[in-house]
């Protein structure tokens, strides 16, 4: 695989991660908003799900940041 192909593949993966990240953020926001509207106190299962969602979002943020750094380094290294 050439460097350009690898960079393009990494960029595509990053774009997919960003879409997934945005979707998870929307789900988290909707969940919190619905819970507030219904005045539901979170139980242990809700908190566990929310924690899992937050961890997924944090992992995706790290992968996006890492991929952007990698792409930036490769682009500037070619000049």
mmCIF file with all atom_site columns, C-alpha atoms in Angstrom, residues 16-59:
data_model
loop_
_atom_site.group_PDB
_atom_site.id
_atom_site.type_symbol
_atom_site.label_atom_id
_atom_site.label_alt_id
_atom_site.label_comp_id
_atom_site.label_asym_id
_atom_site.label_entity_id
_atom_site.label_seq_id
_atom_site.pdbx_PDB_ins_code
_atom_site.Cartn_x
_atom_site.Cartn_y
_atom_site.Cartn_z
_atom_site.occupancy
_atom_site.B_iso_or_equiv
_atom_site.pdbx_formal_charge
_atom_site.auth_seq_id
_atom_site.auth_comp_id
_atom_site.auth_asym_id
_atom_site.auth_atom_id
_atom_site.pdbx_PDB_model_num
ATOM 1  C CA . UNK A 1 16 ? -16.365 7.596  9.749  1.00 0.00 ? 16 UNK A CA 1
ATOM 2  C CA . UNK A 1 17 ? -15.238 7.930  13.379 1.00 0.00 ? 17 UNK A CA 1
ATOM 3  C CA . UNK A 1 18 ? -16.375 11.569 13.396 1.00 0.00 ? 18 UNK A CA 1
ATOM 4  C CA . UNK A 1 19 ? -19.829 10.573 12.118 1.00 0.00 ? 19 UNK A CA 1
ATOM 5  C CA . UNK A 1 20 ? -20.089 7.870  14.782 1.00 0.00 ? 20 UNK A CA 1
ATOM 6  C CA . UNK A 1 21 ? -18.919 10.363 17.415 1.00 0.00 ? 21 UNK A CA 1
ATOM 7  C CA . UNK A 1 22 ? -21.564 12.903 16.431 1.00 0.00 ? 22 UNK A CA 1
ATOM 8  C CA . UNK A 1 23 ? -24.282 10.245 16.451 1.00 0.00 ? 23 UNK A CA 1
ATOM 9  C CA . UNK A 1 24 ? -23.286 9.112  19.956 1.00 0.00 ? 24 UNK A CA 1
ATOM 10 C CA . UNK A 1 25 ? -23.230 12.695 21.190 1.00 0.00 ? 25 UNK A CA 1
ATOM 11 C CA . UNK A 1 26 ? -26.733 13.238 19.819 1.00 0.00 ? 26 UNK A CA 1
ATOM 12 C CA . UNK A 1 27 ? -27.952 10.062 21.519 1.00 0.00 ? 27 UNK A CA 1
ATOM 13 C CA . UNK A 1 28 ? -26.427 11.151 24.817 1.00 0.00 ? 28 UNK A CA 1
ATOM 14 C CA . UNK A 1 29 ? -27.999 14.596 24.539 1.00 0.00 ? 29 UNK A CA 1
ATOM 15 C CA . UNK A 1 30 ? -31.422 13.142 23.669 1.00 0.00 ? 30 UNK A CA 1
ATOM 16 C CA . UNK A 1 31 ? -31.207 10.682 26.556 1.00 0.00 ? 31 UNK A CA 1
ATOM 17 C CA . UNK A 1 32 ? -30.331 13.386 29.070 1.00 0.00 ? 32 UNK A CA 1
ATOM 18 C CA . UNK A 1 33 ? -32.981 15.728 27.694 1.00 0.00 ? 33 UNK A CA 1
ATOM 19 C CA . UNK A 1 34 ? -35.688 13.057 27.803 1.00 0.00 ? 34 UNK A CA 1
ATOM 20 C CA . UNK A 1 35 ? -34.704 12.087 31.314 1.00 0.00 ? 35 UNK A CA 1
ATOM 21 C CA . UNK A 1 36 ? -34.986 15.731 32.415 1.00 0.00 ? 36 UNK A CA 1
ATOM 22 C CA . UNK A 1 37 ? -38.346 16.213 30.671 1.00 0.00 ? 37 UNK A CA 1
ATOM 23 C CA . UNK A 1 38 ? -39.803 13.122 32.287 1.00 0.00 ? 38 UNK A CA 1
ATOM 24 C CA . UNK A 1 39 ? -38.152 13.981 35.597 1.00 0.00 ? 39 UNK A CA 1
ATOM 25 C CA . UNK A 1 40 ? -36.750 10.499 35.860 1.00 0.00 ? 40 UNK A CA 1
ATOM 26 C CA . UNK A 1 41 ? -34.069 9.895  38.410 1.00 0.00 ? 41 UNK A CA 1
ATOM 27 C CA . UNK A 1 42 ? -31.346 7.734  36.901 1.00 0.00 ? 42 UNK A CA 1
ATOM 28 C CA . UNK A 1 43 ? -31.034 4.219  38.230 1.00 0.00 ? 43 UNK A CA 1
ATOM 29 C CA . UNK A 1 44 ? -27.889 2.087  38.235 1.00 0.00 ? 44 UNK A CA 1
ATOM 30 C CA . UNK A 1 45 ? -28.605 0.725  34.751 1.00 0.00 ? 45 UNK A CA 1
ATOM 31 C CA . UNK A 1 46 ? -29.047 4.246  33.327 1.00 0.00 ? 46 UNK A CA 1
ATOM 32 C CA . UNK A 1 47 ? -25.819 5.389  34.917 1.00 0.00 ? 47 UNK A CA 1
ATOM 33 C CA . UNK A 1 48 ? -23.972 2.337  33.591 1.00 0.00 ? 48 UNK A CA 1
ATOM 34 C CA . UNK A 1 49 ? -25.288 2.973  30.068 1.00 0.00 ? 49 UNK A CA 1
ATOM 35 C CA . UNK A 1 50 ? -24.412 6.670  30.262 1.00 0.00 ? 50 UNK A CA 1
ATOM 36 C CA . UNK A 1 51 ? -20.924 5.833  31.532 1.00 0.00 ? 51 UNK A CA 1
ATOM 37 C CA . UNK A 1 52 ? -20.457 3.398  28.647 1.00 0.00 ? 52 UNK A CA 1
ATOM 38 C CA . UNK A 1 53 ? -21.650 6.035  26.182 1.00 0.00 ? 53 UNK A CA 1
ATOM 39 C CA . UNK A 1 54 ? -19.254 8.604  27.652 1.00 0.00 ? 54 UNK A CA 1
ATOM 40 C CA . UNK A 1 55 ? -16.361 6.125  27.429 1.00 0.00 ? 55 UNK A CA 1
ATOM 41 C CA . UNK A 1 56 ? -17.196 5.358  23.796 1.00 0.00 ? 56 UNK A CA 1
ATOM 42 C CA . UNK A 1 57 ? -17.247 9.064  22.989 1.00 0.00 ? 57 UNK A CA 1
ATOM 43 C CA . UNK A 1 58 ? -13.914 9.602  24.774 1.00 0.00 ? 58 UNK A CA 1
ATOM 44 C CA . UNK A 1 59 ? -12.312 6.675  22.897 1.00 0.00 ? 59 UNK A CA 1
#
